[in-house]
Amino acid sequence: MTATELLVTRSSAKPPRAKRIPRAKTPHKGAIAVFLGPFGILFLLFYLLPIGYAIWQSLLVVQRDGLYGEPTEVFGGLTQYIQVFQNAPFWESVGRVLLFGVVQVPVMLGLALLFALLLDSPALKGKRFFRLAFFAPYAVPGVIAAIMWGFLYSPNLSPFTDLTRSVDFLSPEMILWSIANVVTWVFVGYNMLIIYSALLAIPAEVYEAARLDGAGQIRIAWSIKIPMVAPAIILTAVFSIIGTLQLLAEPQVFRSFSTAVSSSFTPNMTIYATSAVPNPYLAAAFSVVLALATCVLSFAFLKLTQRKAEQ
């Protein structure tokens, strides 16, 4: 056999089939089920089932036989959703909280980032005190914080009477930003702690290399720290978007201080007022639409930040 025939024979021959490595069996399956079981049960009972029940309720309507007939629940399809999209106060409240979020979220996250960078700076003394001081407002429940700030805003109750009488913080023009101040005061420390934890995870060798290149603290913060904690900032931004659309406690408390806060001031207040009528079916439809809007906004924000990171 010539060399050419030998090469042809070898090239046409089928390569040897690779031996299939058997998949390793997962050990301790019973232990995994025991540990995951309680979470799965609670997740099903207190998350999935309530969501499913709310969706089912949003598809129901009430019918009566005659004027004083007994009400009965019947399947109404998308009837409640048609009312949701025709409800002008609900969509006005959605626009109000979106305006709230466009202004309040960047301010809050900017302050959280600034405080985290200050805590991570070697020039700051007394870090334990400032870390506790920045985080302490988050320990105050939102309702208590709203009551406290409501008294501070009130012209007749505030210790700063000269300021509150010259600037009406409870007026229709200012009430949204007065609530924004309360939310910012409460949640800056929470977001700061997330960003500060991300800063602590940056290897010290990165800072040493930057100092050897002659970078100062401001340059290190701008070119190293902020880009490396960008995922944590995005995470806090997503949490803030979700929290903005779920705004309820602070404006609900401010209703007792100002007539500028109506029962439909935020989407959640609209849902709460609708369920108290009572009309739980329309309230369920409001809730489903609000949840979908929250998911869409959060996902759009994540995709936008991901595209910018890839550029």
Short mmCIF file of C-alpha atoms in Angstrom, two decimals:
data_model
loop_
_atom_site.label_atom_id
_atom_site.label_comp_id
_atom_site.label_asym_id
_atom_site.label_seq_id
_atom_site.Cartn_x
_atom_site.Cartn_y
_atom_site.Cartn_z
CA MET A 1 0.00 0.00 0.00
CA THR A 2 1.36 3.35 -1.01
CA ALA A 3 1.66 6.32 1.34
CA THR A 4 -1.21 8.10 -0.45
CA GLU A 5 -3.53 5.11 -0.06
CA LEU A 6 -2.57 4.83 3.58
CA LEU A 7 -3.46 8.50 4.20
CA VAL A 8 -6.79 8.13 2.39
CA THR A 9 -7.60 5.03 4.40
CA ARG A 10 -6.78 6.76 7.67
CA SER A 11 -8.74 9.94 6.79
CA SER A 12 -11.82 7.95 5.78
CA ALA A 13 -11.72 5.82 8.87
CA LYS A 14 -14.13 6.84 11.62
CA PRO A 15 -12.50 8.42 14.65
CA PRO A 16 -12.71 6.36 17.80
CA ARG A 17 -15.81 7.15 19.82
CA ALA A 18 -15.03 8.98 23.02
CA LYS A 19 -15.96 7.16 26.14
CA ARG A 20 -18.92 8.73 27.85
CA ILE A 21 -18.11 9.69 31.36
CA PRO A 22 -20.95 8.67 33.64
CA ARG A 23 -22.63 11.58 35.37
CA ALA A 24 -21.80 11.72 39.01
CA LYS A 25 -24.73 11.14 41.27
CA THR A 26 -25.75 13.99 43.50
CA PRO A 27 -25.03 12.93 47.05
CA HIS A 28 -27.30 13.65 49.99
CA LYS A 29 -30.45 14.27 47.95
CA GLY A 30 -32.54 13.74 51.03
CA ALA A 31 -30.64 16.40 52.97
CA ILE A 32 -31.03 18.87 50.07
CA ALA A 33 -34.79 18.26 50.03
CA VAL A 34 -34.99 18.74 53.80
CA PHE A 35 -33.20 22.09 53.65
CA LEU A 36 -35.05 23.38 50.56
CA GLY A 37 -38.44 21.99 51.57
CA PRO A 38 -39.40 24.66 54.15
CA PHE A 39 -38.42 27.46 51.78
CA GLY A 40 -40.34 25.87 48.91
CA ILE A 41 -43.47 25.45 51.04
CA LEU A 42 -43.36 29.02 52.35
CA PHE A 43 -42.59 30.36 48.86
CA LEU A 44 -45.61 28.50 47.49
CA LEU A 45 -47.99 29.48 50.31
CA PHE A 46 -47.06 33.13 50.76
CA TYR A 47 -45.86 34.14 47.28
CA LEU A 48 -47.09 32.01 44.41
CA LEU A 49 -50.56 31.25 45.75
CA PRO A 50 -51.37 34.89 46.65
CA ILE A 51 -50.23 35.99 43.19
CA GLY A 52 -52.37 33.33 41.56
CA TYR A 53 -55.35 34.24 43.75
CA ALA A 54 -54.98 37.95 42.89
CA ILE A 55 -54.89 37.15 39.17
CA TRP A 56 -57.98 34.97 39.53
CA GLN A 57 -59.85 37.66 41.49
CA SER A 58 -59.00 40.24 38.83
CA LEU A 59 -60.94 38.14 36.32
CA LEU A 60 -64.15 38.10 38.37
CA VAL A 61 -67.13 40.48 38.45
CA VAL A 62 -70.16 40.72 40.72
CA GLN A 63 -73.65 40.27 39.37
CA ARG A 64 -77.00 40.76 41.11
CA ASP A 65 -80.44 39.41 40.31
CA GLY A 66 -82.43 42.59 40.41
CA LEU A 67 -81.73 45.71 42.45
CA TYR A 68 -81.60 43.98 45.83
CA GLY A 69 -80.58 40.53 44.69
CA GLU A 70 -77.84 38.54 46.30
CA PRO A 71 -74.44 39.30 44.74
CA THR A 72 -72.70 36.44 42.99
CA GLU A 73 -69.18 36.16 41.61
CA VAL A 74 -68.95 35.28 37.93
CA PHE A 75 -66.11 35.14 35.44
CA GLY A 76 -65.82 38.51 33.74
CA GLY A 77 -62.71 38.11 31.61
CA LEU A 78 -60.88 41.39 31.12
CA THR A 79 -63.73 43.57 32.40
CA GLN A 80 -61.77 44.76 35.43
CA TYR A 81 -58.69 45.50 33.32
CA ILE A 82 -60.76 47.67 30.99
CA GLN A 83 -61.80 49.71 34.03
CA VAL A 84 -58.15 49.95 35.14
CA PHE A 85 -57.06 51.48 31.83
CA GLN A 86 -60.03 53.87 31.93
CA ASN A 87 -59.27 55.01 35.48
CA ALA A 88 -57.62 58.42 35.13
CA PRO A 89 -56.72 58.92 38.85
CA PHE A 90 -54.78 55.65 38.87
CA TRP A 91 -52.64 56.64 35.89
CA GLU A 92 -52.15 60.11 37.33
CA SER A 93 -50.79 58.45 40.48
CA VAL A 94 -48.47 56.31 38.35
CA GLY A 95 -47.14 59.43 36.63
CA ARG A 96 -46.72 61.10 40.02
CA VAL A 97 -44.57 58.32 41.46
CA LEU A 98 -42.54 58.12 38.23
CA LEU A 99 -41.74 61.82 38.60
CA PHE A 100 -40.96 61.13 42.24
CA GLY A 101 -38.55 58.34 41.26
CA VAL A 102 -36.80 60.30 38.50
CA VAL A 103 -35.79 62.95 41.04
CA GLN A 104 -35.58 61.08 44.35
CA VAL A 105 -33.78 57.89 43.32
CA PRO A 106 -30.69 59.59 41.77
CA VAL A 107 -30.41 61.94 44.77
CA MET A 108 -30.70 59.08 47.25
CA LEU A 109 -28.23 56.82 45.45
CA GLY A 110 -25.82 59.72 44.92
CA LEU A 111 -25.80 60.42 48.66
CA ALA A 112 -25.47 56.69 49.42
CA LEU A 113 -22.47 56.43 47.08
CA LEU A 114 -20.89 59.55 48.57
CA PHE A 115 -21.28 58.28 52.14
CA ALA A 116 -19.93 54.84 51.16
CA LEU A 117 -16.87 56.42 49.55
CA LEU A 118 -16.33 58.55 52.67
CA LEU A 119 -16.48 55.48 54.90
CA ASP A 120 -14.01 53.68 52.64
CA SER A 121 -11.61 56.62 52.57
CA PRO A 122 -8.49 56.24 54.74
CA ALA A 123 -8.70 59.94 55.63
CA LEU A 124 -11.96 59.54 57.56
CA LYS A 125 -11.67 59.09 61.32
CA GLY A 126 -14.33 57.50 63.49
CA LYS A 127 -15.71 55.19 60.80
CA ARG A 128 -17.75 53.11 63.25
CA PHE A 129 -19.58 56.18 64.51
CA PHE A 130 -20.34 57.53 61.03
CA ARG A 131 -21.37 54.09 59.74
CA LEU A 132 -23.88 53.81 62.59
CA ALA A 133 -25.01 57.43 62.16
CA PHE A 134 -25.64 56.99 58.42
CA PHE A 135 -27.48 53.70 58.89
CA ALA A 136 -29.49 54.65 62.00
CA PRO A 137 -32.44 56.29 60.12
CA TYR A 138 -33.15 52.96 58.38
CA ALA A 139 -33.87 51.46 61.80
CA VAL A 140 -36.78 53.89 62.16
CA PRO A 141 -39.98 52.40 60.69
CA GLY A 142 -41.36 54.31 57.74
CA VAL A 143 -44.58 55.20 59.54
CA ILE A 144 -42.70 56.63 62.54
CA ALA A 145 -40.36 58.56 60.25
CA ALA A 146 -43.34 60.03 58.37
CA ILE A 147 -45.03 61.08 61.63
CA MET A 148 -41.82 62.67 62.89
CA TRP A 149 -41.21 64.62 59.67
CA GLY A 150 -44.89 65.53 59.49
CA PHE A 151 -44.59 67.30 62.84
CA LEU A 152 -41.40 69.00 61.65
CA TYR A 153 -43.18 70.24 58.50
CA SER A 154 -46.30 71.44 60.31
CA PRO A 155 -46.20 75.25 60.85
CA ASN A 156 -47.98 75.03 64.22
CA LEU A 157 -46.04 72.07 65.62
CA SER A 158 -42.54 72.38 64.17
CA PRO A 159 -39.71 73.80 66.31
CA PHE A 160 -38.56 75.59 63.15
CA THR A 161 -41.56 77.89 62.91
CA ASP A 162 -39.79 80.64 60.99
CA LEU A 163 -38.90 78.21 58.21
CA THR A 164 -42.19 76.31 58.07
CA ARG A 165 -44.25 79.51 57.98
CA SER A 166 -42.22 80.95 55.14
CA VAL A 167 -42.12 77.68 53.17
CA ASP A 168 -45.26 75.52 53.20
CA PHE A 169 -43.84 72.01 52.98
CA LEU A 170 -47.36 70.53 53.10
CA SER A 171 -48.75 72.50 50.15
CA PRO A 172 -49.80 70.72 46.93
CA GLU A 173 -46.68 72.04 45.19
CA MET A 174 -44.27 70.81 47.88
CA ILE A 175 -45.89 67.72 49.37
CA LEU A 176 -44.37 65.26 46.88
CA TRP A 177 -40.86 66.49 47.58
CA SER A 178 -41.50 66.58 51.33
CA ILE A 179 -42.33 62.88 51.10
CA ALA A 180 -39.24 62.36 48.94
CA ASN A 181 -37.13 63.88 51.70
CA VAL A 182 -38.53 61.39 54.21
CA VAL A 183 -37.87 58.41 51.92
CA THR A 184 -34.35 59.66 51.19
CA TRP A 185 -33.61 60.16 54.89
CA VAL A 186 -34.73 56.62 55.71
CA PHE A 187 -33.16 54.65 52.84
CA VAL A 188 -29.83 56.39 52.19
CA GLY A 189 -28.17 54.35 54.93
CA TYR A 190 -29.57 51.07 53.61
CA ASN A 191 -28.25 51.67 50.09
CA MET A 192 -24.98 53.01 51.50
CA LEU A 193 -24.41 49.73 53.34
CA ILE A 194 -24.84 47.69 50.14
CA ILE A 195 -22.39 49.90 48.22
CA TYR A 196 -19.95 49.99 51.14
CA SER A 197 -19.95 46.17 51.31
CA ALA A 198 -19.05 46.09 47.61
CA LEU A 199 -16.20 48.54 48.26
CA LEU A 200 -14.80 46.31 50.99
CA ALA A 201 -14.68 43.40 48.51
CA ILE A 202 -12.24 45.23 46.18
CA PRO A 203 -8.74 43.70 46.56
CA ALA A 204 -6.18 45.92 48.29
CA GLU A 205 -3.68 45.15 45.51
CA VAL A 206 -5.74 47.24 43.10
CA TYR A 207 -5.33 50.31 45.31
CA GLU A 208 -1.62 49.65 45.76
CA ALA A 209 -1.10 49.47 42.00
CA ALA A 210 -3.02 52.73 41.54
CA ARG A 211 -0.92 54.49 44.20
CA LEU A 212 2.27 53.28 42.53
CA ASP A 213 1.01 54.90 39.32
CA GLY A 214 0.61 58.16 41.23
CA ALA A 215 -3.20 58.19 41.57
CA GLY A 216 -4.69 60.18 44.43
CA GLN A 217 -7.77 59.34 46.49
CA ILE A 218 -10.16 61.24 44.21
CA ARG A 219 -8.73 59.59 41.11
CA ILE A 220 -8.92 56.16 42.76
CA ALA A 221 -12.54 56.76 43.75
CA TRP A 222 -13.55 57.93 40.26
CA SER A 223 -11.59 55.46 38.12
CA ILE A 224 -11.49 52.36 40.32
CA LYS A 225 -14.03 52.33 43.11
CA ILE A 226 -17.11 53.58 41.30
CA PRO A 227 -16.69 51.33 38.21
CA MET A 228 -16.04 48.27 40.40
CA VAL A 229 -19.13 48.84 42.56
CA ALA A 230 -21.37 49.56 39.56
CA PRO A 231 -23.22 46.20 39.98
CA ALA A 232 -24.08 47.15 43.57
CA ILE A 233 -25.31 50.57 42.43
CA ILE A 234 -27.48 48.92 39.77
CA LEU A 235 -28.88 46.55 42.40
CA THR A 236 -29.82 49.43 44.69
CA ALA A 237 -31.35 51.27 41.74
CA VAL A 238 -33.59 48.28 40.94
CA PHE A 239 -34.66 48.05 44.58
CA SER A 240 -35.40 51.79 44.54
CA ILE A 241 -37.51 51.54 41.37
CA ILE A 242 -39.58 48.77 42.93
CA GLY A 243 -39.92 50.71 46.19
CA THR A 244 -40.95 53.88 44.36
CA LEU A 245 -43.88 52.22 42.62
CA GLN A 246 -44.92 50.64 45.94
CA LEU A 247 -44.93 53.92 47.86
CA LEU A 248 -47.67 53.75 50.51
CA ALA A 249 -46.75 54.30 54.18
CA GLU A 250 -45.33 57.82 53.97
CA PRO A 251 -48.10 59.44 51.87
CA GLN A 252 -50.75 57.57 53.85
CA VAL A 253 -49.42 59.13 57.08
CA PHE A 254 -49.14 62.56 55.46
CA ARG A 255 -52.89 62.52 54.74
CA SER A 256 -53.38 63.46 58.40
CA PHE A 257 -51.08 66.48 58.00
CA SER A 258 -52.06 67.78 54.57
CA THR A 259 -55.16 67.86 52.42
CA ALA A 260 -52.88 67.78 49.35
CA VAL A 261 -52.56 64.00 49.70
CA SER A 262 -55.67 62.33 48.30
CA SER A 263 -56.74 58.71 48.53
CA SER A 264 -55.35 58.16 45.01
CA PHE A 265 -52.05 59.98 45.54
CA THR A 266 -49.98 56.85 44.74
CA PRO A 267 -50.93 53.61 42.96
CA ASN A 268 -50.86 51.60 46.18
CA MET A 269 -53.10 54.14 47.88
CA THR A 270 -55.54 53.78 44.98
CA ILE A 271 -55.50 50.01 45.41
CA TYR A 272 -55.99 50.34 49.17
CA ALA A 273 -58.90 52.75 48.77
CA THR A 274 -60.52 50.56 46.09
CA SER A 275 -60.33 47.45 48.25
CA ALA A 276 -61.90 49.36 51.15
CA VAL A 277 -65.00 50.33 49.09
CA PRO A 278 -65.07 47.23 48.97
CA ASN A 279 -64.19 46.23 45.43
CA PRO A 280 -61.47 43.58 45.77
CA TYR A 281 -61.79 42.52 42.14
CA LEU A 282 -60.88 45.92 40.71
CA ALA A 283 -58.20 46.29 43.39
CA ALA A 284 -56.72 42.96 42.29
CA ALA A 285 -56.65 44.16 38.68
CA PHE A 286 -54.89 47.36 39.80
CA SER A 287 -52.34 45.22 41.66
CA VAL A 288 -51.64 42.98 38.67
CA VAL A 289 -51.16 45.95 36.34
CA LEU A 290 -48.88 47.67 38.86
CA ALA A 291 -46.82 44.49 39.30
CA LEU A 292 -46.42 44.13 35.54
CA ALA A 293 -45.40 47.79 35.23
CA THR A 294 -42.82 47.30 37.98
CA CYS A 295 -41.39 44.23 36.22
CA VAL A 296 -41.23 46.05 32.88
CA LEU A 297 -39.47 49.10 34.32
CA SER A 298 -36.99 47.01 36.32
CA PHE A 299 -36.19 44.78 33.35
CA ALA A 300 -35.83 47.79 31.01
CA PHE A 301 -33.45 49.45 33.45
CA LEU A 302 -31.35 46.29 33.73
CA LYS A 303 -31.16 45.90 29.94
CA LEU A 304 -30.22 49.56 29.52
CA THR A 305 -27.42 49.36 32.07
CA GLN A 306 -26.22 46.08 30.57
CA ARG A 307 -25.97 47.60 27.10
CA LYS A 308 -24.02 50.56 28.44
CA ALA A 309 -21.65 48.22 30.27
CA GLU A 310 -20.99 46.25 27.07
CA GLN A 311 -20.15 49.38 25.04
#
